mmCIF file of C-alpha atoms and ligand atoms in Angstrom:
data_model
loop_
_atom_site.group_PDB
_atom_site.id
_atom_site.type_symbol
_atom_site.label_atom_id
_atom_site.label_comp_id
_atom_site.label_asym_id
_atom_site.label_seq_id
_atom_site.Cartn_x
_atom_site.Cartn_y
_atom_site.Cartn_z
ATOM 1 C CA MET A 13 24.049 -55.324 -18.275
ATOM 2 C CA SER A 14 23.114 -57.438 -15.249
ATOM 3 C CA ARG A 15 22.230 -55.873 -11.943
ATOM 4 C CA PHE A 16 25.411 -57.352 -10.438
ATOM 5 C CA ARG A 17 27.588 -55.701 -13.058
ATOM 6 C CA ILE A 18 26.022 -52.317 -12.540
ATOM 7 C CA GLY A 19 26.562 -52.713 -8.793
ATOM 8 C CA LEU A 20 30.184 -53.556 -9.339
ATOM 9 C CA LEU A 21 30.696 -50.600 -11.662
ATOM 10 C CA VAL A 22 29.158 -48.223 -9.136
ATOM 11 C CA THR A 23 31.372 -49.628 -6.400
ATOM 12 C CA VAL A 24 34.470 -49.141 -8.501
ATOM 13 C CA VAL A 25 33.569 -45.596 -9.437
ATOM 14 C CA VAL A 26 32.765 -44.636 -5.827
ATOM 15 C CA ALA A 27 35.969 -46.234 -4.573
ATOM 16 C CA GLY A 28 37.944 -44.346 -7.196
ATOM 17 C CA MET A 29 36.362 -41.039 -6.213
ATOM 18 C CA ALA A 30 37.012 -41.735 -2.540
ATOM 19 C CA PHE A 31 40.645 -42.393 -3.321
ATOM 20 C CA VAL A 32 41.041 -39.106 -5.174
ATOM 21 C CA LEU A 33 39.289 -37.155 -2.404
ATOM 22 C CA LEU A 34 41.298 -38.826 0.320
ATOM 23 C CA SER A 35 44.592 -38.364 -1.452
ATOM 24 C CA VAL A 36 43.856 -34.662 -1.958
ATOM 25 C CA ASP A 37 42.786 -34.116 1.619
ATOM 26 C CA LEU A 38 45.640 -36.004 3.169
ATOM 27 C CA ARG A 39 48.470 -34.610 1.104
ATOM 28 C CA PRO A 40 50.673 -32.744 3.572
ATOM 29 C CA ARG A 41 51.569 -29.185 2.840
ATOM 30 C CA VAL A 42 55.306 -29.119 2.411
ATOM 31 C CA GLU A 43 56.014 -25.483 2.821
ATOM 32 C CA TYR A 44 54.066 -22.343 3.207
ATOM 33 C CA VAL A 45 54.867 -19.486 0.912
ATOM 34 C CA GLU A 46 53.334 -16.196 1.818
ATOM 35 C CA GLU A 47 51.419 -14.812 -1.115
ATOM 36 C CA PRO A 48 52.096 -11.215 -2.006
ATOM 37 C CA GLU A 49 49.264 -8.999 -0.854
ATOM 38 C CA GLU A 50 47.056 -8.229 -3.811
ATOM 39 C CA GLU A 51 46.338 -4.649 -4.592
ATOM 40 C CA GLU A 52 42.767 -3.599 -3.723
ATOM 41 C CA LEU A 53 40.894 -3.652 -7.010
ATOM 42 C CA VAL A 54 37.897 -1.720 -5.773
ATOM 43 C CA GLU A 55 38.406 1.935 -6.380
ATOM 44 C CA LEU A 56 37.711 3.871 -3.205
ATOM 45 C CA LEU A 57 35.010 6.353 -4.153
ATOM 46 C CA PRO A 58 34.997 9.615 -2.286
ATOM 47 C CA PRO A 59 31.925 9.955 -0.083
ATOM 48 C CA THR A 60 29.079 11.984 -1.487
ATOM 49 C CA ALA A 61 26.057 13.667 0.042
ATOM 50 C CA TYR A 62 23.106 14.828 -2.038
ATOM 51 C CA GLY A 63 25.234 13.995 -5.065
ATOM 52 C CA ILE A 64 28.027 16.365 -3.952
ATOM 53 C CA ASN A 65 31.604 15.135 -3.577
ATOM 54 C CA MET A 66 32.365 15.463 0.149
ATOM 55 C CA GLU A 67 36.138 15.137 -0.106
ATOM 56 C CA GLY A 68 37.600 17.999 1.931
ATOM 57 C CA ARG A 69 34.127 19.182 2.853
ATOM 58 C CA VAL A 70 31.925 19.088 5.932
ATOM 59 C CA MET A 71 28.177 19.106 6.308
ATOM 60 C CA GLU A 72 26.022 20.929 8.791
ATOM 61 C CA GLU A 73 22.527 19.495 9.146
ATOM 62 C CA GLY A 74 19.512 21.053 10.775
ATOM 63 C CA ARG A 75 15.788 21.636 10.622
ATOM 64 C CA VAL A 76 14.114 24.851 9.571
ATOM 65 C CA ALA A 77 13.128 26.728 12.719
ATOM 66 C CA SER A 78 9.677 28.242 12.923
ATOM 67 C CA GLY A 79 9.758 31.688 11.312
ATOM 68 C CA ALA A 80 13.203 31.175 9.756
ATOM 69 C CA THR A 81 13.479 32.362 6.159
ATOM 70 C CA PHE A 82 15.691 31.318 3.282
ATOM 71 C CA GLY A 83 17.468 34.696 3.482
ATOM 72 C CA ASP A 84 18.088 34.311 7.243
ATOM 73 C CA LEU A 85 19.582 30.858 6.928
ATOM 74 C CA LEU A 86 21.961 31.831 4.120
ATOM 75 C CA GLY A 87 22.762 35.345 5.317
ATOM 76 C CA LYS A 88 23.736 34.109 8.765
ATOM 77 C CA ARG A 89 26.376 31.899 7.174
ATOM 78 C CA GLY A 90 27.928 34.660 5.109
ATOM 79 C CA VAL A 91 26.283 33.997 1.734
ATOM 80 C CA PRO A 92 26.238 37.403 -0.089
ATOM 81 C CA SER A 93 22.794 38.940 -0.443
ATOM 82 C CA ASN A 94 23.063 39.190 -4.256
ATOM 83 C CA THR A 95 23.606 35.418 -4.377
ATOM 84 C CA VAL A 96 20.547 34.945 -2.134
ATOM 85 C CA HIS A 97 18.425 37.133 -4.428
ATOM 86 C CA ALA A 98 19.675 35.341 -7.531
ATOM 87 C CA LEU A 99 18.801 31.963 -5.992
ATOM 88 C CA VAL A 100 15.302 33.071 -5.012
ATOM 89 C CA GLU A 101 14.666 33.989 -8.666
ATOM 90 C CA LEU A 102 16.319 30.832 -10.013
ATOM 91 C CA ALA A 103 14.259 28.642 -7.686
ATOM 92 C CA LYS A 104 10.923 30.257 -8.552
ATOM 93 C CA PRO A 105 9.894 28.042 -11.488
ATOM 94 C CA ARG A 106 10.285 24.943 -9.319
ATOM 95 C CA PHE A 107 9.968 26.166 -5.763
ATOM 96 C CA ASP A 108 8.986 29.344 -3.976
ATOM 97 C CA VAL A 109 11.468 29.652 -1.108
ATOM 98 C CA ARG A 110 8.751 31.332 0.988
ATOM 99 C CA ARG A 111 7.112 27.910 1.065
ATOM 100 C CA MET A 112 9.997 26.539 3.136
ATOM 101 C CA ARG A 113 8.327 24.794 6.071
ATOM 102 C CA SER A 114 9.481 24.770 9.645
ATOM 103 C CA GLY A 115 10.670 21.365 10.787
ATOM 104 C CA HIS A 116 11.877 20.303 7.335
ATOM 105 C CA PRO A 117 15.503 19.128 7.201
ATOM 106 C CA PHE A 118 18.164 21.251 5.560
ATOM 107 C CA ALA A 119 21.939 20.974 5.150
ATOM 108 C CA PHE A 120 24.866 23.261 4.414
ATOM 109 C CA ILE A 121 28.018 21.945 2.793
ATOM 110 C CA ARG A 122 31.272 23.859 3.115
ATOM 111 C CA SER A 123 35.014 23.272 2.905
ATOM 112 C CA GLU A 124 36.807 21.980 5.973
ATOM 113 C CA VAL A 125 38.473 25.386 6.343
ATOM 114 C CA PRO A 126 37.005 26.884 9.509
ATOM 115 C CA GLY A 127 34.762 29.883 8.949
ATOM 116 C CA SER A 128 34.387 29.282 5.213
ATOM 117 C CA VAL A 129 31.198 30.314 3.447
ATOM 118 C CA PRO A 130 29.094 27.266 2.472
ATOM 119 C CA SER A 131 29.246 26.053 -1.113
ATOM 120 C CA HIS A 132 25.820 24.384 -1.110
ATOM 121 C CA PHE A 133 22.483 24.572 0.648
ATOM 122 C CA ILE A 134 20.072 21.637 0.525
ATOM 123 C CA TYR A 135 16.405 21.851 1.459
ATOM 124 C CA GLU A 136 14.271 18.725 1.736
ATOM 125 C CA VAL A 137 10.831 19.395 0.287
ATOM 126 C CA ASP A 138 9.586 15.930 1.285
ATOM 127 C CA ALA A 139 10.861 12.370 1.601
ATOM 128 C CA VAL A 140 11.496 12.245 -2.158
ATOM 129 C CA ASP A 141 12.199 15.767 -3.452
ATOM 130 C CA TYR A 142 15.090 17.944 -2.368
ATOM 131 C CA LEU A 143 16.580 21.147 -3.724
ATOM 132 C CA VAL A 144 20.301 21.664 -4.121
ATOM 133 C CA PHE A 145 21.316 25.335 -4.187
ATOM 134 C CA ASP A 146 24.819 25.985 -5.504
ATOM 135 C CA LEU A 147 26.004 29.048 -3.565
ATOM 136 C CA GLY A 148 29.144 29.600 -5.678
ATOM 137 C CA LYS A 149 30.024 32.267 -8.240
ATOM 138 C CA ASN A 150 27.495 30.825 -10.695
ATOM 139 C CA PRO A 151 24.512 30.184 -8.453
ATOM 140 C CA SER A 152 22.131 27.450 -9.532
ATOM 141 C CA VAL A 153 19.192 25.472 -8.201
ATOM 142 C CA GLU A 154 18.536 21.832 -8.909
ATOM 143 C CA LEU A 155 15.482 19.802 -7.975
ATOM 144 C CA ALA A 156 16.585 16.249 -7.230
ATOM 145 C CA LYS A 157 14.594 13.144 -6.375
ATOM 146 C CA ARG A 158 15.405 10.117 -4.311
ATOM 147 C CA PRO A 159 14.399 6.917 -6.091
ATOM 148 C CA VAL A 160 11.039 5.458 -5.067
ATOM 149 C CA VAL A 161 10.911 1.676 -5.176
ATOM 150 C CA GLU A 162 7.588 -0.123 -5.251
ATOM 151 C CA GLU A 163 7.448 -3.677 -3.950
ATOM 152 C CA GLU A 164 4.670 -6.202 -3.642
ATOM 153 C CA ALA A 165 4.191 -8.333 -0.564
ATOM 154 C CA SER A 166 1.580 -10.545 1.009
ATOM 155 C CA LEU A 167 0.479 -11.277 4.510
ATOM 156 C CA SER A 168 -2.014 -13.485 6.315
ATOM 157 C CA ILE A 169 -2.857 -12.812 9.937
ATOM 158 C CA ALA A 170 -5.258 -14.173 12.490
ATOM 159 C CA VAL A 171 -6.972 -11.459 14.489
ATOM 160 C CA THR A 172 -5.959 -11.487 18.160
ATOM 161 C CA GLY A 173 -7.013 -7.988 19.151
ATOM 162 C CA ALA A 174 -6.955 -4.702 17.278
ATOM 163 C CA LEU A 175 -6.240 -5.240 13.581
ATOM 164 C CA TYR A 176 -3.806 -2.320 13.728
ATOM 165 C CA ASN A 177 -1.678 -4.120 16.345
ATOM 166 C CA ASP A 178 -1.858 -7.479 14.608
ATOM 167 C CA ILE A 179 -0.641 -5.959 11.361
ATOM 168 C CA THR A 180 2.167 -4.096 13.091
ATOM 169 C CA ARG A 181 3.216 -7.281 14.881
ATOM 170 C CA ALA A 182 3.354 -9.080 11.519
ATOM 171 C CA GLY A 183 5.926 -6.502 10.424
ATOM 172 C CA ALA A 184 3.773 -4.507 8.014
ATOM 173 C CA ASP A 185 3.032 -0.791 7.939
ATOM 174 C CA PRO A 186 0.115 -0.142 10.334
ATOM 175 C CA ASP A 187 -1.427 1.977 7.556
ATOM 176 C CA LEU A 188 -2.250 -1.343 5.926
ATOM 177 C CA ALA A 189 -4.965 -1.768 8.590
ATOM 178 C CA MET A 190 -6.439 1.582 7.536
ATOM 179 C CA ALA A 191 -6.236 0.614 3.862
ATOM 180 C CA LEU A 192 -8.018 -2.693 4.567
ATOM 181 C CA SER A 193 -10.756 -0.999 6.563
ATOM 182 C CA GLU A 194 -11.432 1.277 3.597
ATOM 183 C CA VAL A 195 -11.456 -1.551 1.061
ATOM 184 C CA PHE A 196 -13.910 -3.545 3.203
ATOM 185 C CA ALA A 197 -15.803 -0.492 4.498
ATOM 186 C CA TRP A 198 -19.112 -1.719 3.086
ATOM 187 C CA THR A 199 -18.710 -5.464 3.434
ATOM 188 C CA VAL A 200 -17.014 -6.055 6.806
ATOM 189 C CA ASP A 201 -18.190 -4.562 10.082
ATOM 190 C CA PHE A 202 -14.877 -3.761 11.726
ATOM 191 C CA GLN A 203 -16.515 -3.330 15.105
ATOM 192 C CA ARG A 204 -17.561 -6.966 14.986
ATOM 193 C CA ILE A 205 -14.433 -8.744 13.831
ATOM 194 C CA GLN A 206 -13.597 -11.604 16.169
ATOM 195 C CA LYS A 207 -10.570 -13.360 17.490
ATOM 196 C CA ASN A 208 -9.246 -15.876 14.938
ATOM 197 C CA ASP A 209 -10.931 -14.207 11.995
ATOM 198 C CA THR A 210 -8.250 -13.906 9.329
ATOM 199 C CA PHE A 211 -7.174 -11.198 6.938
ATOM 200 C CA THR A 212 -5.042 -12.159 3.974
ATOM 201 C CA VAL A 213 -3.756 -9.426 1.734
ATOM 202 C CA VAL A 214 -1.582 -8.931 -1.324
ATOM 203 C CA TYR A 215 -0.381 -5.345 -1.330
ATOM 204 C CA SER A 216 2.202 -3.002 -2.759
ATOM 205 C CA GLN A 217 4.235 -0.518 -0.804
ATOM 206 C CA GLN A 218 6.579 2.212 -1.950
ATOM 207 C CA HIS A 219 9.926 2.701 -0.247
ATOM 208 C CA VAL A 220 12.411 5.539 -0.202
ATOM 209 C CA GLU A 221 15.842 4.562 1.089
ATOM 210 C CA GLY A 222 14.391 1.493 2.746
ATOM 211 C CA ARG A 223 11.642 3.358 4.552
ATOM 212 C CA PRO A 224 7.953 2.950 3.738
ATOM 213 C CA TYR A 225 6.697 5.875 1.702
ATOM 214 C CA GLY A 226 3.013 6.644 1.305
ATOM 215 C CA ARG A 227 0.077 4.388 2.008
ATOM 216 C CA PRO A 228 0.241 0.700 1.157
ATOM 217 C CA LYS A 229 -2.037 -0.235 -1.730
ATOM 218 C CA VAL A 230 -4.279 -3.286 -1.276
ATOM 219 C CA LEU A 231 -4.197 -5.338 -4.504
ATOM 220 C CA ALA A 232 -6.332 -8.197 -3.240
ATOM 221 C CA ALA A 233 -7.688 -9.161 0.146
ATOM 222 C CA ARG A 234 -9.649 -11.935 1.799
ATOM 223 C CA TYR A 235 -11.422 -11.766 5.123
ATOM 224 C CA THR A 236 -12.537 -15.043 6.712
ATOM 225 C CA SER A 237 -14.815 -15.300 9.719
ATOM 226 C CA GLY A 238 -15.890 -18.898 10.271
ATOM 227 C CA GLU A 239 -17.781 -19.849 7.116
ATOM 228 C CA ARG A 240 -18.061 -16.274 5.922
ATOM 229 C CA VAL A 241 -15.530 -15.128 3.323
ATOM 230 C CA LYS A 242 -15.309 -11.633 1.865
ATOM 231 C CA VAL A 243 -12.924 -10.855 -0.959
ATOM 232 C CA ALA A 244 -11.709 -7.749 -2.737
ATOM 233 C CA TYR A 245 -9.760 -7.310 -5.957
ATOM 234 C CA ARG A 246 -8.332 -4.004 -7.052
ATOM 235 C CA VAL A 247 -8.897 -3.005 -10.663
ATOM 236 C CA GLU A 248 -7.286 0.101 -12.126
ATOM 237 C CA GLN A 249 -9.822 2.029 -14.164
ATOM 238 C CA ALA A 250 -9.777 5.233 -16.143
ATOM 239 C CA ASP A 251 -11.347 7.149 -13.233
ATOM 240 C CA GLY A 252 -9.255 5.542 -10.499
ATOM 241 C CA ALA A 253 -8.910 2.191 -8.803
ATOM 242 C CA GLN A 254 -11.949 0.245 -7.645
ATOM 243 C CA TYR A 255 -12.518 -2.921 -5.671
ATOM 244 C CA PHE A 256 -14.721 -5.790 -6.792
ATOM 245 C CA ASP A 257 -15.832 -9.086 -5.286
ATOM 246 C CA ALA A 258 -15.283 -12.468 -6.986
ATOM 247 C CA ASP A 259 -18.355 -11.957 -9.185
ATOM 248 C CA GLY A 260 -17.186 -8.553 -10.353
ATOM 249 C CA ASN A 261 -19.632 -6.546 -8.246
ATOM 250 C CA SER A 262 -18.412 -3.291 -6.805
ATOM 251 C CA LEU A 263 -17.601 -3.396 -3.095
ATOM 252 C CA ARG A 264 -18.881 0.124 -2.809
ATOM 253 C CA LYS A 265 -22.449 1.188 -2.401
ATOM 254 C CA ALA A 266 -23.318 4.629 -3.588
ATOM 255 C CA PHE A 267 -24.821 7.170 -1.200
ATOM 256 C CA LEU A 268 -27.880 9.122 -2.169
ATOM 257 C CA LYS A 269 -26.788 12.549 -3.364
ATOM 258 C CA ALA A 270 -29.032 14.298 -0.825
ATOM 259 C CA PRO A 271 -31.217 13.332 2.151
ATOM 260 C CA LEU A 272 -34.321 14.868 0.522
ATOM 261 C CA LYS A 273 -35.977 13.942 -2.758
ATOM 262 C CA PHE A 274 -36.687 17.499 -3.819
ATOM 263 C CA SER A 275 -34.838 20.348 -2.227
ATOM 264 C CA ARG A 276 -32.497 23.208 -2.846
ATOM 265 C CA ILE A 277 -29.195 23.890 -1.157
ATOM 266 C CA SER A 278 -29.645 27.015 0.944
ATOM 267 C CA SER A 279 -26.137 27.027 2.399
ATOM 268 C CA GLY A 280 -23.109 24.998 1.391
ATOM 269 C CA PHE A 281 -20.248 23.533 3.365
ATOM 270 C CA SER A 282 -17.662 26.168 4.248
ATOM 271 C CA SER A 283 -14.912 26.775 6.729
ATOM 272 C CA LYS A 284 -16.253 30.317 7.330
ATOM 273 C CA ARG A 285 -19.704 31.841 6.996
ATOM 274 C CA LEU A 286 -21.860 34.318 8.884
ATOM 275 C CA HIS A 287 -24.051 32.242 11.178
ATOM 276 C CA PRO A 288 -27.703 33.130 10.357
ATOM 277 C CA VAL A 289 -28.804 33.097 14.017
ATOM 278 C CA GLN A 290 -25.681 33.889 16.006
ATOM 279 C CA LYS A 291 -24.520 36.566 13.489
ATOM 280 C CA VAL A 292 -20.853 35.615 13.880
ATOM 281 C CA MET A 293 -18.351 34.105 11.472
ATOM 282 C CA LYS A 294 -18.304 30.355 12.022
ATOM 283 C CA ALA A 295 -17.411 27.245 10.098
ATOM 284 C CA HIS A 296 -20.432 25.546 8.549
ATOM 285 C CA LEU A 297 -19.484 21.900 8.431
ATOM 286 C CA GLY A 298 -22.613 20.787 6.674
ATOM 287 C CA THR A 299 -24.880 21.399 3.698
ATOM 288 C CA ASP A 300 -28.302 22.951 4.281
ATOM 289 C CA TYR A 301 -31.201 21.664 2.215
ATOM 290 C CA ALA A 302 -34.271 23.897 2.448
ATOM 291 C CA ALA A 303 -37.683 22.203 2.154
ATOM 292 C CA PRO A 304 -41.202 22.656 3.565
ATOM 293 C CA TYR A 305 -42.000 21.515 7.102
ATOM 294 C CA GLY A 306 -42.757 17.800 7.249
ATOM 295 C CA THR A 307 -40.825 16.791 4.103
ATOM 296 C CA PRO A 308 -39.515 13.208 4.631
ATOM 297 C CA ILE A 309 -35.791 12.975 5.399
ATOM 298 C CA LEU A 310 -34.086 9.893 3.929
ATOM 299 C CA ALA A 311 -31.108 7.854 5.110
ATOM 300 C CA VAL A 312 -28.498 8.333 2.354
ATOM 301 C CA GLY A 313 -27.144 4.810 2.872
ATOM 302 C CA ASP A 314 -27.575 1.567 4.826
ATOM 303 C CA GLY A 315 -26.457 1.732 8.434
ATOM 304 C CA VAL A 316 -27.279 1.762 12.126
ATOM 305 C CA VAL A 317 -28.773 4.733 14.006
ATOM 306 C CA GLU A 318 -25.992 5.804 16.335
ATOM 307 C CA THR A 319 -27.830 8.751 17.911
ATOM 308 C CA ALA A 320 -31.442 9.947 17.795
ATOM 309 C CA GLY A 321 -31.755 12.882 20.148
ATOM 310 C CA GLN A 322 -31.808 16.608 20.687
ATOM 311 C CA THR A 323 -29.351 19.378 21.569
ATOM 312 C CA GLY A 324 -29.757 23.164 21.773
ATOM 313 C CA GLY A 325 -27.888 23.843 18.555
ATOM 314 C CA ASN A 326 -28.721 20.750 16.500
ATOM 315 C CA GLY A 327 -32.345 20.569 17.533
ATOM 316 C CA LYS A 328 -33.806 17.118 16.944
ATOM 317 C CA PHE A 329 -31.232 15.116 15.021
ATOM 318 C CA VAL A 330 -30.211 11.647 13.874
ATOM 319 C CA LYS A 331 -26.719 10.294 13.281
ATOM 320 C CA ILE A 332 -26.275 7.132 11.213
ATOM 321 C CA ARG A 333 -23.138 5.031 11.184
ATOM 322 C CA HIS A 334 -22.799 3.468 7.719
ATOM 323 C CA ASN A 335 -19.513 1.659 8.240
ATOM 324 C CA ALA A 336 -16.106 2.120 9.828
ATOM 325 C CA THR A 337 -15.394 5.045 7.516
ATOM 326 C CA TYR A 338 -18.630 6.953 7.018
ATOM 327 C CA SER A 339 -21.372 8.416 9.193
ATOM 328 C CA THR A 340 -24.052 10.985 8.371
ATOM 329 C CA GLN A 341 -26.024 13.382 10.518
ATOM 330 C CA TYR A 342 -29.352 15.130 9.914
ATOM 331 C CA LEU A 343 -30.221 18.194 12.013
ATOM 332 C CA HIS A 344 -33.157 20.488 12.878
ATOM 333 C CA MET A 345 -35.880 17.809 12.434
ATOM 334 C CA ARG A 346 -39.453 18.489 13.382
ATOM 335 C CA LYS A 347 -39.947 14.836 14.166
ATOM 336 C CA ILE A 348 -37.556 11.883 14.572
ATOM 337 C CA LEU A 349 -38.902 8.606 13.157
ATOM 338 C CA VAL A 350 -36.138 6.154 14.167
ATOM 339 C CA LYS A 351 -34.622 4.895 17.413
ATOM 340 C CA GLN A 352 -31.060 4.543 18.551
ATOM 341 C CA GLY A 353 -29.607 1.165 17.528
ATOM 342 C CA GLN A 354 -32.137 0.690 14.719
ATOM 343 C CA ARG A 355 -30.840 -0.656 11.420
ATOM 344 C CA VAL A 356 -31.897 1.454 8.442
ATOM 345 C CA ALA A 357 -31.704 0.902 4.704
ATOM 346 C CA GLN A 358 -30.832 3.480 2.077
ATOM 347 C CA GLY A 359 -33.881 5.621 1.334
ATOM 348 C CA ASP A 360 -35.686 4.832 4.604
ATOM 349 C CA VAL A 361 -37.533 7.822 6.055
ATOM 350 C CA ILE A 362 -35.812 8.714 9.339
ATOM 351 C CA GLY A 363 -37.531 12.017 10.181
ATOM 352 C CA GLU A 364 -39.334 15.128 9.009
ATOM 353 C CA VAL A 365 -37.959 18.522 8.040
ATOM 354 C CA GLY A 366 -38.288 21.161 10.782
ATOM 355 C CA SER A 367 -36.431 24.107 12.284
ATOM 356 C CA THR A 368 -35.623 22.916 15.805
ATOM 357 C CA GLY A 369 -32.371 24.159 17.362
ATOM 358 C CA LEU A 370 -30.467 27.094 15.858
ATOM 359 C CA ALA A 371 -32.365 27.471 12.585
ATOM 360 C CA THR A 372 -34.134 30.359 10.851
ATOM 361 C CA GLY A 373 -36.453 28.276 8.711
ATOM 362 C CA PRO A 374 -37.319 24.700 7.782
ATOM 363 C CA HIS A 375 -34.279 22.828 6.439
ATOM 364 C CA VAL A 376 -32.036 19.835 7.018
ATOM 365 C CA CYS A 377 -28.439 20.501 7.923
ATOM 366 C CA PHE A 378 -26.777 17.418 6.467
ATOM 367 C CA ARG A 379 -23.385 16.488 7.893
ATOM 368 C CA PHE A 380 -21.089 13.908 6.427
ATOM 369 C CA TRP A 381 -18.370 12.292 8.520
ATOM 370 C CA LYS A 382 -15.372 10.478 7.077
ATOM 371 C CA ASN A 383 -13.033 8.808 9.574
ATOM 372 C CA GLY A 384 -14.414 11.035 12.324
ATOM 373 C CA VAL A 385 -13.903 14.281 10.423
ATOM 374 C CA GLN A 386 -16.681 16.356 8.850
ATOM 375 C CA VAL A 387 -16.176 16.721 5.116
ATOM 376 C CA ASP A 388 -18.093 18.275 2.259
ATOM 377 C CA HIS A 389 -19.849 15.244 0.757
ATOM 378 C CA ARG A 390 -20.365 17.095 -2.515
ATOM 379 C CA ARG A 391 -16.605 17.308 -2.944
ATOM 380 C CA GLU A 392 -15.894 13.720 -2.001
ATOM 381 C CA GLU A 393 -15.115 11.447 -4.876
ATOM 382 C CA PHE A 394 -17.299 8.385 -4.747
ATOM 383 C CA PRO A 395 -16.373 6.110 -7.631
ATOM 384 C CA SER A 396 -19.288 4.444 -9.328
ATOM 385 C CA ALA A 397 -20.812 1.387 -7.698
ATOM 386 C CA GLU A 398 -21.300 -0.322 -11.067
ATOM 387 C CA PRO A 399 -20.138 -3.914 -11.583
ATOM 388 C CA ILE A 400 -17.123 -4.626 -13.750
ATOM 389 C CA ALA A 401 -17.823 -3.685 -17.366
ATOM 390 C CA ALA A 402 -18.463 -6.569 -19.780
ATOM 391 C CA ALA A 403 -15.423 -5.634 -21.856
ATOM 392 C CA GLN A 404 -13.210 -5.771 -18.762
ATOM 393 C CA ARG A 405 -14.533 -9.073 -17.472
ATOM 394 C CA PRO A 406 -12.029 -11.505 -19.075
ATOM 395 C CA ALA A 407 -9.101 -9.431 -17.778
ATOM 396 C CA PHE A 408 -10.768 -9.173 -14.380
ATOM 397 C CA GLU A 409 -11.240 -12.933 -14.111
ATOM 398 C CA GLN A 410 -7.617 -13.515 -14.990
ATOM 399 C CA LEU A 411 -6.505 -11.014 -12.359
ATOM 400 C CA ARG A 412 -8.856 -12.529 -9.763
ATOM 401 C CA ASP A 413 -7.550 -16.054 -10.384
ATOM 402 C CA SER A 414 -3.905 -15.059 -10.195
ATOM 403 C CA MET A 415 -4.561 -13.075 -7.008
ATOM 404 C CA ASN A 416 -6.352 -16.082 -5.506
ATOM 405 C CA VAL A 417 -3.196 -18.127 -6.039
ATOM 406 C CA ARG A 418 -1.152 -15.504 -4.219
ATOM 407 C CA LEU A 419 -3.677 -15.246 -1.380
ATOM 408 C CA ASP A 420 -3.630 -19.056 -1.003
ATOM 409 C CA GLU A 421 0.160 -18.986 -0.910
ATOM 410 C CA ALA A 422 0.120 -16.342 1.825
ATOM 411 C CA VAL A 423 -2.301 -18.459 3.878
ATOM 412 C CA ALA A 424 -0.107 -21.565 3.423
ATOM 413 C CA GLU A 425 2.956 -19.545 4.408
ATOM 414 C CA ALA A 426 1.258 -18.323 7.580
ATOM 415 C CA GLU A 427 0.098 -21.872 8.404
ATOM 416 C CA LYS A 428 3.661 -23.106 8.109
ATOM 417 C CA ALA A 429 4.934 -20.333 10.391
ATOM 418 C CA ARG A 430 2.243 -21.185 12.951
ATOM 419 C CA LEU A 431 3.257 -24.856 12.935
ATOM 420 C CA ILE A 432 6.863 -23.933 13.548
ATOM 421 C CA VAL A 433 5.983 -21.626 16.433
ATOM 422 C CA PHE A 434 3.925 -24.192 18.332
HETATM 423 ZN ZN1 LIG B 505 -26.303 23.715 8.387
#
């Protein structure tokens, strides 16, 4: 067929279509007949609350007052005491009603008839679990759960100020900033992040009835500061999740188990113990390692000396900041061998064992800080700092590559948004 013929054919077809369209559009409506109203096909469901049909019923909502008991709440509303006792017993396998917490929401459901005794009591254990107590002739207790939905999302932000604020402004849960600071605890110094550094993250977040539930989980993250790029990939392992860099090395560095090579624990971490000098019950927020005078005290991890000084109680002491999450403190030294601001490596000798301050004999009181709170380091779970196992490597590389695609997409998405804004 020649080009001319094809052109002609197209013209004819288009003209024909235009004619049909025009004739349809222009045809005048002769008369208007009102159509009979169609019956609503959607069945009107009666409203429910906590899975209970609310037709002819009303709900009273409240929060457990401090000191209020299960018996008080029910008794006050006319529920017979034998029903209360039966419910306490019925609840026991799943919930001890004495564990009802003040401030938690509760609800009573009753008939619309004024002054009627409630038919149901609901207690919200947490955002997911709630208990439905049937207060009728055959009392029963049911533990119900709201559905938890887990969704994955990604985000790329340029730092403008505090990471926390930047993440909130981007519409994500501010806890994501906390999660990122933990993932990068050993590889990014959060006190030194600069304007226009970027964080890109693929994460998952659980929701209950549209509200974020629990901490967001970082699946992969990338931090860029000029030429410097730090990455993290989450791998689920038998003993919990761990983060690795692109080469499969663990992002975590293990701490030394103790600040002394050879020692014995003379007093453990406890919330209550008899103070050996003051002879009063006091929390002991550290672990005491007894050793002869002059024994070298070692930094349990890389870090910067935050304090090297002396107080009446601590004696001569050193505090090392390892990263945004962890700091350690070493008390009662005979001699301090580091200066404030000095960078130290794991295993460096920072002082000598002594008994300065409130101490009965030579020892190191070792204190471990996590997010500003003193914790028992022997109870903390530090996953291994081993690289990805050889058997896991192919799966890891596949995961890493697919996460890289998603991180790139998030960056591109953010770029596009930036171009539109300016
Ligand atoms: Zn101590």
